[in-house]
Amino acid sequence: MSSRLPLLAGLLAAAAALLAWQRVQAPPEEEPRAAAVRAAAAPRESAYRDARIEDPAGILAPFGPRLSRMTDELLEDTGVEVHVVTTRERGLIEQQSVELFQARRVGGSAPTGGILILLNPATRQARIEVGYSLEGGLTDLHMGRLARDQLAPYASYAIAGMAVMDVLHYLRDQVYAAAVTGNITLGEEFRRRAAFKPFERYLSGGAGAKTKLPDLPMDADLK
């Protein structure tokens, strides 16, 4: 037994040295937020794809089918074709959106126009590209704020799909509101939609009456 003690002590010493070496070689643990961002930017399998929804970044799940139905309904109700695309490619999102808008021919055959929603979790950016026929009612300033406040904060996380759903609801209402004021030309078949009637109801017809307010001091006795 005594002859085995030096051998056992040597083995324990070697094991301790190996464990210490592994600790030195291991990278430091990431902060929780840094780890989350890194995980979000990691390549994933495409979650969903159809004619108007393409998600190679894998951030729209599980809302891909729902977004597809919503874009169908938006086209049917307003004549506006909306494409939703995600990407992880580096570069200027402004250039990416213009190139994708043209390559996908967004709104090319739609009666009213086209809109592209682009999300990039790698750069944590989002952009809404609007066709010329819609720019009168959906201005660059307006869409820029919507992309910055509603889409970009969620571009790197699993709730991106839900954020896009909210934006699609908002865009439909804005198209209707702009059509009422004449800033977007909306065909009669879309104006007959039940969803459009509430917006038309609040349009002023221009009739009315006016009167001049009396010039009275603030402390006048009106008794």
Coordinates of C-alpha atoms in Angstrom, one line a residue:
M1 CA 0.0 0.0 0.0
S2 CA 2.8 2.4 0.9
S3 CA 4.4 1.9 -2.5
R4 CA 1.2 3.2 -4.2
L5 CA 1.1 6.5 -2.2
P6 CA 3.7 8.3 -4.3
L7 CA 2.0 7.2 -7.5
L8 CA -1.5 8.3 -6.3
A9 CA 0.0 11.7 -5.1
G10 CA 1.5 12.2 -8.6
L11 CA -1.8 11.5 -10.3
L12 CA -3.6 13.9 -8.1
A13 CA -1.0 16.6 -8.7
A14 CA -1.3 16.1 -12.5
A15 CA -5.1 16.3 -12.4
A16 CA -4.9 19.5 -10.4
A17 CA -2.4 21.0 -12.8
L18 CA -4.7 20.1 -15.8
L19 CA -7.7 21.7 -14.2
A20 CA -5.8 24.9 -13.5
W21 CA -4.6 25.0 -17.1
Q22 CA -8.1 24.6 -18.4
R23 CA -9.4 27.5 -16.3
V24 CA -6.6 29.8 -17.6
Q25 CA -7.4 28.9 -21.2
A26 CA -11.2 29.3 -20.9
P27 CA -12.6 32.6 -22.1
P28 CA -14.2 35.0 -19.6
E29 CA -17.9 34.7 -19.2
E30 CA -19.9 37.2 -21.2
E31 CA -22.2 39.7 -19.7
P32 CA -25.9 38.6 -20.0
R33 CA -26.8 41.4 -22.4
A34 CA -23.7 40.8 -24.6
A35 CA -24.4 37.1 -24.7
A36 CA -28.1 37.7 -25.7
V37 CA -27.0 40.1 -28.5
R38 CA -24.4 37.6 -29.7
A39 CA -27.0 34.7 -29.7
A40 CA -29.5 36.9 -31.6
A41 CA -26.9 37.7 -34.3
A42 CA -25.9 34.0 -34.8
P43 CA -27.1 32.6 -38.1
R44 CA -30.3 30.6 -37.9
E45 CA -32.3 28.5 -40.3
S46 CA -34.9 30.5 -42.2
A47 CA -38.1 30.5 -40.1
Y48 CA -40.6 31.3 -42.9
R49 CA -40.8 32.2 -46.6
D50 CA -43.5 32.9 -49.1
A51 CA -44.1 35.4 -51.9
R52 CA -44.1 38.4 -49.6
I53 CA -42.4 37.2 -46.4
E54 CA -38.8 36.2 -46.4
D55 CA -37.0 35.5 -43.1
P56 CA -33.5 34.2 -43.6
A57 CA -32.5 35.9 -40.3
G58 CA -35.0 33.7 -38.4
I59 CA -36.4 36.4 -36.2
L60 CA -40.1 36.5 -37.3
A61 CA -41.0 33.1 -35.9
P62 CA -43.6 32.0 -34.9
F63 CA -45.5 34.8 -36.6
G64 CA -44.5 34.1 -40.3
P65 CA -47.9 32.5 -41.3
R66 CA -49.8 35.2 -39.5
L67 CA -47.8 38.0 -41.2
S68 CA -48.5 36.3 -44.5
R69 CA -52.2 36.4 -43.9
M70 CA -52.0 40.0 -42.8
T71 CA -50.2 41.1 -46.0
D72 CA -52.9 39.3 -48.0
E73 CA -55.6 41.1 -46.1
L74 CA -53.8 44.5 -46.5
L75 CA -53.6 44.0 -50.3
E76 CA -57.3 43.0 -50.5
D77 CA -58.5 45.9 -48.3
T78 CA -56.2 48.7 -49.6
G79 CA -54.5 47.6 -52.8
V80 CA -51.2 48.1 -51.1
E81 CA -48.6 45.2 -51.4
V82 CA -46.3 44.9 -48.4
H83 CA -43.2 42.7 -48.3
V84 CA -41.5 41.9 -45.0
V85 CA -37.8 40.8 -45.3
T86 CA -35.0 40.1 -42.8
T87 CA -31.3 40.0 -43.4
R88 CA -28.0 39.7 -41.6
E89 CA -25.9 41.2 -44.3
R90 CA -23.6 44.1 -43.3
G91 CA -23.9 47.4 -45.0
L92 CA -26.2 50.5 -45.2
I93 CA -29.8 49.5 -44.6
E94 CA -30.9 52.4 -46.8
Q95 CA -29.1 50.9 -49.8
Q96 CA -30.2 47.4 -48.9
S97 CA -33.9 48.5 -48.8
V98 CA -33.7 50.3 -52.1
E99 CA -32.1 47.3 -53.9
L100 CA -34.6 44.8 -52.4
F101 CA -37.5 47.0 -53.2
Q102 CA -36.5 47.1 -56.9
A103 CA -35.4 43.4 -57.1
R104 CA -38.6 42.2 -55.5
R105 CA -40.8 44.6 -57.6
V106 CA -42.7 45.6 -54.5
G107 CA -46.1 47.0 -55.5
G108 CA -45.4 46.6 -59.2
S109 CA -48.8 45.0 -59.9
A110 CA -50.7 46.4 -56.9
P111 CA -53.5 48.9 -57.5
T112 CA -52.4 51.4 -54.8
G113 CA -48.7 50.9 -54.3
G114 CA -46.0 49.0 -52.4
I115 CA -44.2 49.0 -49.1
L116 CA -41.1 47.1 -48.0
I117 CA -40.3 46.4 -44.3
L118 CA -36.7 45.4 -43.8
L119 CA -35.2 44.3 -40.5
N120 CA -31.5 43.6 -39.9
P121 CA -30.6 42.0 -36.5
A122 CA -26.9 42.0 -37.3
T123 CA -26.8 45.8 -37.4
R124 CA -29.9 46.2 -35.2
Q125 CA -31.6 48.4 -37.8
A126 CA -34.9 48.6 -39.5
R127 CA -36.3 50.5 -42.4
I128 CA -39.7 51.0 -44.2
E129 CA -39.3 51.7 -47.9
V130 CA -42.4 53.3 -49.5
G131 CA -43.3 53.4 -53.2
Y132 CA -43.8 56.8 -54.9
S133 CA -47.6 56.5 -55.1
L134 CA -47.8 56.3 -51.3
E135 CA -45.3 59.0 -50.3
G136 CA -47.9 61.7 -50.1
G137 CA -49.6 60.0 -47.1
L138 CA -46.7 57.9 -45.8
T139 CA -43.8 60.5 -45.6
D140 CA -40.1 59.6 -45.1
L141 CA -40.2 61.4 -41.7
H142 CA -43.3 59.5 -40.6
M143 CA -42.0 56.1 -41.7
G144 CA -38.5 56.8 -40.3
R145 CA -40.0 57.4 -36.9
L146 CA -42.1 54.3 -37.1
A147 CA -39.1 52.1 -38.1
R148 CA -36.9 53.7 -35.4
D149 CA -39.4 53.5 -32.5
Q150 CA -41.5 50.4 -33.4
L151 CA -39.2 48.1 -35.3
A152 CA -35.5 48.8 -34.6
P153 CA -35.7 48.1 -30.8
Y154 CA -37.1 44.6 -31.5
A155 CA -35.0 43.7 -34.6
S156 CA -32.6 41.5 -32.6
Y157 CA -35.2 39.7 -30.5
A158 CA -37.9 37.1 -30.8
I159 CA -40.7 39.7 -30.5
A160 CA -39.8 41.2 -33.9
G161 CA -42.6 39.4 -35.5
M162 CA -45.1 40.8 -33.1
A163 CA -43.7 44.3 -33.7
V164 CA -44.2 43.9 -37.5
M165 CA -47.8 42.8 -36.9
D166 CA -48.5 46.1 -35.0
V167 CA -46.9 48.1 -37.9
L168 CA -49.1 46.3 -40.5
H169 CA -52.2 47.3 -38.5
Y170 CA -50.9 50.9 -38.3
L171 CA -50.1 51.1 -42.0
R172 CA -53.6 50.0 -43.0
D173 CA -55.1 52.8 -40.8
Q174 CA -52.7 55.4 -42.2
V175 CA -53.4 54.4 -45.8
Y176 CA -57.1 54.9 -45.1
A177 CA -56.6 58.2 -43.2
A178 CA -54.4 59.5 -46.0
A179 CA -57.0 58.5 -48.6
V180 CA -59.7 60.4 -46.8
T181 CA -57.6 63.6 -46.9
G182 CA -56.6 63.1 -50.6
N183 CA -52.9 62.4 -49.9
I184 CA -53.2 58.8 -51.3
T185 CA -55.4 57.8 -54.2
L186 CA -57.5 54.9 -53.2
G187 CA -59.7 53.1 -55.7
E188 CA -63.5 53.0 -55.3
E189 CA -63.5 49.2 -54.7
F190 CA -61.3 49.8 -51.6
R191 CA -63.4 52.8 -50.4
R192 CA -66.4 50.6 -50.3
R193 CA -64.8 48.4 -47.7
A194 CA -66.5 48.4 -44.3
A195 CA -63.1 49.1 -42.6
F196 CA -62.8 52.3 -44.6
K197 CA -66.2 53.8 -43.6
P198 CA -65.2 54.9 -40.1
F199 CA -62.4 57.0 -41.5
E200 CA -64.6 58.6 -44.2
R201 CA -67.2 59.5 -41.5
Y202 CA -64.9 61.9 -39.9
L203 CA -64.0 63.8 -43.0
S204 CA -65.3 67.4 -43.0
G205 CA -67.4 68.3 -46.0
G206 CA -66.5 72.0 -45.8
A207 CA -69.9 73.2 -44.8
G208 CA -70.5 75.2 -41.6
A209 CA -71.0 78.7 -40.2
K210 CA -68.8 81.2 -38.6
T211 CA -69.2 84.1 -36.1
K212 CA -67.1 86.7 -34.5
L213 CA -66.2 86.4 -30.9
P214 CA -67.1 89.5 -28.9
D215 CA -64.2 91.7 -27.7
L216 CA -64.9 91.6 -24.0
P217 CA -62.5 92.1 -21.1
M218 CA -61.7 89.0 -19.1
D219 CA -63.3 90.5 -15.9
A220 CA -66.6 91.7 -17.6
D221 CA -69.8 91.3 -15.7
L222 CA -72.1 89.2 -17.9
K223 CA -75.1 89.2 -15.6

